[in-house]
Short mmCIF file of C-alpha atoms in Angstrom, two decimals:
data_model
loop_
_atom_site.label_atom_id
_atom_site.label_comp_id
_atom_site.label_asym_id
_atom_site.label_seq_id
_atom_site.Cartn_x
_atom_site.Cartn_y
_atom_site.Cartn_z
CA MET A 1 -37.90 17.73 -15.44
CA ASN A 2 -35.31 15.01 -14.83
CA GLU A 3 -33.43 13.36 -17.67
CA GLU A 4 -30.80 10.70 -18.21
CA CYS A 5 -27.98 11.28 -20.67
CA PRO A 6 -28.04 8.56 -23.33
CA LYS A 7 -24.29 8.94 -23.85
CA CYS A 8 -22.90 8.67 -20.31
CA GLY A 9 -25.88 7.72 -18.12
CA ALA A 10 -25.76 10.77 -15.84
CA GLU A 11 -29.04 11.87 -14.30
CA PHE A 12 -29.73 15.60 -14.35
CA SER A 13 -32.52 18.16 -14.08
CA VAL A 14 -33.38 20.81 -16.65
CA THR A 15 -34.79 24.24 -15.78
CA VAL A 16 -35.94 26.89 -18.26
CA ILE A 17 -34.77 30.42 -17.49
CA GLY A 18 -36.64 33.29 -19.12
CA GLY A 19 -38.93 31.10 -21.18
CA GLY A 20 -42.54 31.72 -21.99
CA GLY A 21 -42.05 34.71 -24.28
CA ILE A 22 -44.46 35.41 -27.10
CA CYS A 23 -42.04 35.33 -30.01
CA GLY A 24 -38.41 34.76 -30.82
CA ALA A 25 -38.33 31.10 -29.80
CA CYS A 26 -35.28 29.30 -31.11
CA ARG A 27 -33.78 25.89 -30.62
CA GLU A 28 -31.64 25.87 -27.50
CA PRO A 29 -29.40 22.90 -26.61
CA ILE A 30 -29.88 20.79 -23.50
CA ASP A 31 -26.38 19.61 -22.57
CA CYS A 32 -25.40 16.90 -20.10
CA PRO A 33 -23.67 18.60 -17.15
CA TYR A 34 -21.38 15.56 -16.73
CA CYS A 35 -20.07 14.76 -20.24
CA HIS A 36 -21.11 18.12 -21.80
CA GLU A 37 -22.61 16.44 -24.86
CA THR A 38 -25.81 17.85 -26.33
CA VAL A 39 -28.65 15.51 -25.37
CA ARG A 40 -31.31 17.29 -27.43
CA GLU A 41 -32.55 20.70 -28.50
CA GLU A 42 -35.85 22.30 -27.65
CA ARG A 43 -37.61 25.49 -28.76
CA THR A 44 -37.76 28.19 -26.10
CA THR A 45 -37.56 31.94 -25.74
CA GLY A 46 -35.24 31.43 -22.77
CA THR A 47 -32.25 29.25 -22.00
CA PHE A 48 -31.81 25.97 -20.17
CA THR A 49 -29.86 25.30 -17.00
CA GLU A 50 -28.80 21.71 -16.37
CA THR A 51 -28.02 20.46 -12.85
CA LEU A 52 -26.30 17.13 -12.18
CA ILE A 53 -28.34 14.88 -9.88
CA LYS A 54 -26.32 11.66 -10.08
CA ALA A 55 -23.01 10.98 -11.81
CA PRO A 56 -23.01 7.89 -14.00
CA ASP A 57 -21.52 4.61 -12.92
CA SER A 58 -17.96 3.93 -14.08
CA LEU A 59 -17.26 2.57 -17.54
CA LEU A 60 -16.22 -0.73 -15.94
CA SER A 61 -19.49 -1.10 -14.01
CA ARG A 62 -21.58 -0.21 -17.05
CA HIS A 63 -19.62 -2.76 -19.13
CA LEU A 64 -20.31 -5.44 -16.52
CA GLY A 65 -23.99 -4.50 -16.20
CA ILE A 66 -23.79 -3.61 -12.51
CA SER A 67 -23.62 -0.41 -10.48
CA ASP A 68 -20.53 1.04 -8.82
CA ASP A 69 -22.13 0.11 -5.48
CA ASP A 70 -22.48 -3.52 -6.67
CA TRP A 71 -18.81 -3.57 -7.68
CA GLU A 72 -17.72 -2.24 -4.28
CA GLU A 73 -20.02 -4.69 -2.46
CA MET A 74 -18.54 -7.64 -4.37
CA GLY A 75 -15.00 -6.75 -3.34
CA ALA A 76 -13.55 -8.37 -6.46
CA GLU A 77 -9.90 -7.79 -7.30
CA LEU A 78 -9.29 -6.53 -10.83
CA ASN A 79 -6.15 -8.09 -12.35
CA ALA A 80 -4.18 -7.13 -15.45
CA ASN A 81 -3.56 -9.75 -18.14
CA THR A 82 0.00 -8.96 -19.23
CA GLY A 83 0.61 -12.08 -21.26
CA ASN A 84 3.97 -13.86 -21.16
CA SER A 85 6.12 -10.74 -21.28
CA GLY A 86 4.53 -9.00 -18.31
CA GLU A 87 5.26 -5.66 -19.95
CA MET A 88 1.99 -4.77 -21.67
CA THR A 89 -1.57 -5.02 -20.37
CA TYR A 90 -3.84 -6.71 -22.91
CA CYS A 91 -7.04 -6.76 -20.89
CA TYR A 92 -8.29 -7.21 -17.31
CA TRP A 93 -9.98 -10.04 -15.43
CA PHE A 94 -11.39 -10.94 -12.01
CA MET A 95 -12.91 -13.87 -10.16
CA ILE A 96 -16.42 -13.71 -8.68
CA PRO A 97 -15.70 -13.83 -4.93
CA GLU A 98 -17.42 -16.04 -2.37
CA GLY A 99 -20.10 -14.05 -0.60
CA THR A 100 -21.24 -12.14 -3.70
CA SER A 101 -24.90 -11.31 -3.14
CA GLU A 102 -27.59 -13.40 -4.80
CA GLU A 103 -29.01 -10.20 -6.27
CA ILE A 104 -25.78 -9.48 -8.19
CA LEU A 105 -25.43 -13.10 -9.28
CA HIS A 106 -29.04 -13.15 -10.51
CA LYS A 107 -28.70 -9.78 -12.28
CA THR A 108 -25.54 -10.82 -14.16
CA GLY A 109 -25.91 -14.59 -14.51
CA TRP A 110 -22.47 -15.06 -12.92
CA LYS A 111 -21.52 -17.89 -10.56
CA THR A 112 -19.26 -17.74 -7.52
CA GLY A 113 -15.70 -18.63 -8.53
CA GLN A 114 -16.30 -17.81 -12.20
CA MET A 115 -13.62 -15.87 -14.06
CA ILE A 116 -14.74 -12.74 -15.89
CA ASP A 117 -12.10 -11.83 -18.44
CA GLN A 118 -11.48 -9.89 -21.64
CA ILE A 119 -12.34 -6.60 -19.94
CA PRO A 120 -11.03 -3.93 -22.33
CA VAL A 121 -8.06 -1.84 -21.19
CA GLU A 122 -9.83 1.42 -22.08
CA LEU A 123 -12.37 0.81 -19.30
CA VAL A 124 -9.67 1.06 -16.64
CA ASP A 125 -7.58 4.19 -16.03
CA SER A 126 -3.83 3.94 -16.42
CA ASP A 127 -3.40 4.19 -12.62
CA GLY A 128 -5.58 1.08 -12.13
CA SER A 129 -8.70 2.90 -10.96
CA TYR A 130 -12.10 2.59 -12.61
#
């Protein structure tokens, strides 16, 4: 069976190993293979093996409501808002570029040339990747 982690959005499959016994069933955890959080527990006489099918989109993409592929397709440049001092990053922003697909614009409600700002710092790694 395939599942999606409610915490990180990873898609993974779950396989029971050694299940189907007559007695001794106990609650075994089903853990996300990406973030390693327990998604749920289920009674079995065996154990579960979880296999990652698709890693979740980045925190930035999930915050924006688009996929990583959409972000790459847009080609937007993420900029740091460092205020007047230029020493500390307060948040990030970007402009919706010309040529952004109608599908992305429709999905998000954005308009070409619009500024998207107040993107939290914690969504972007310290090296500027996301």
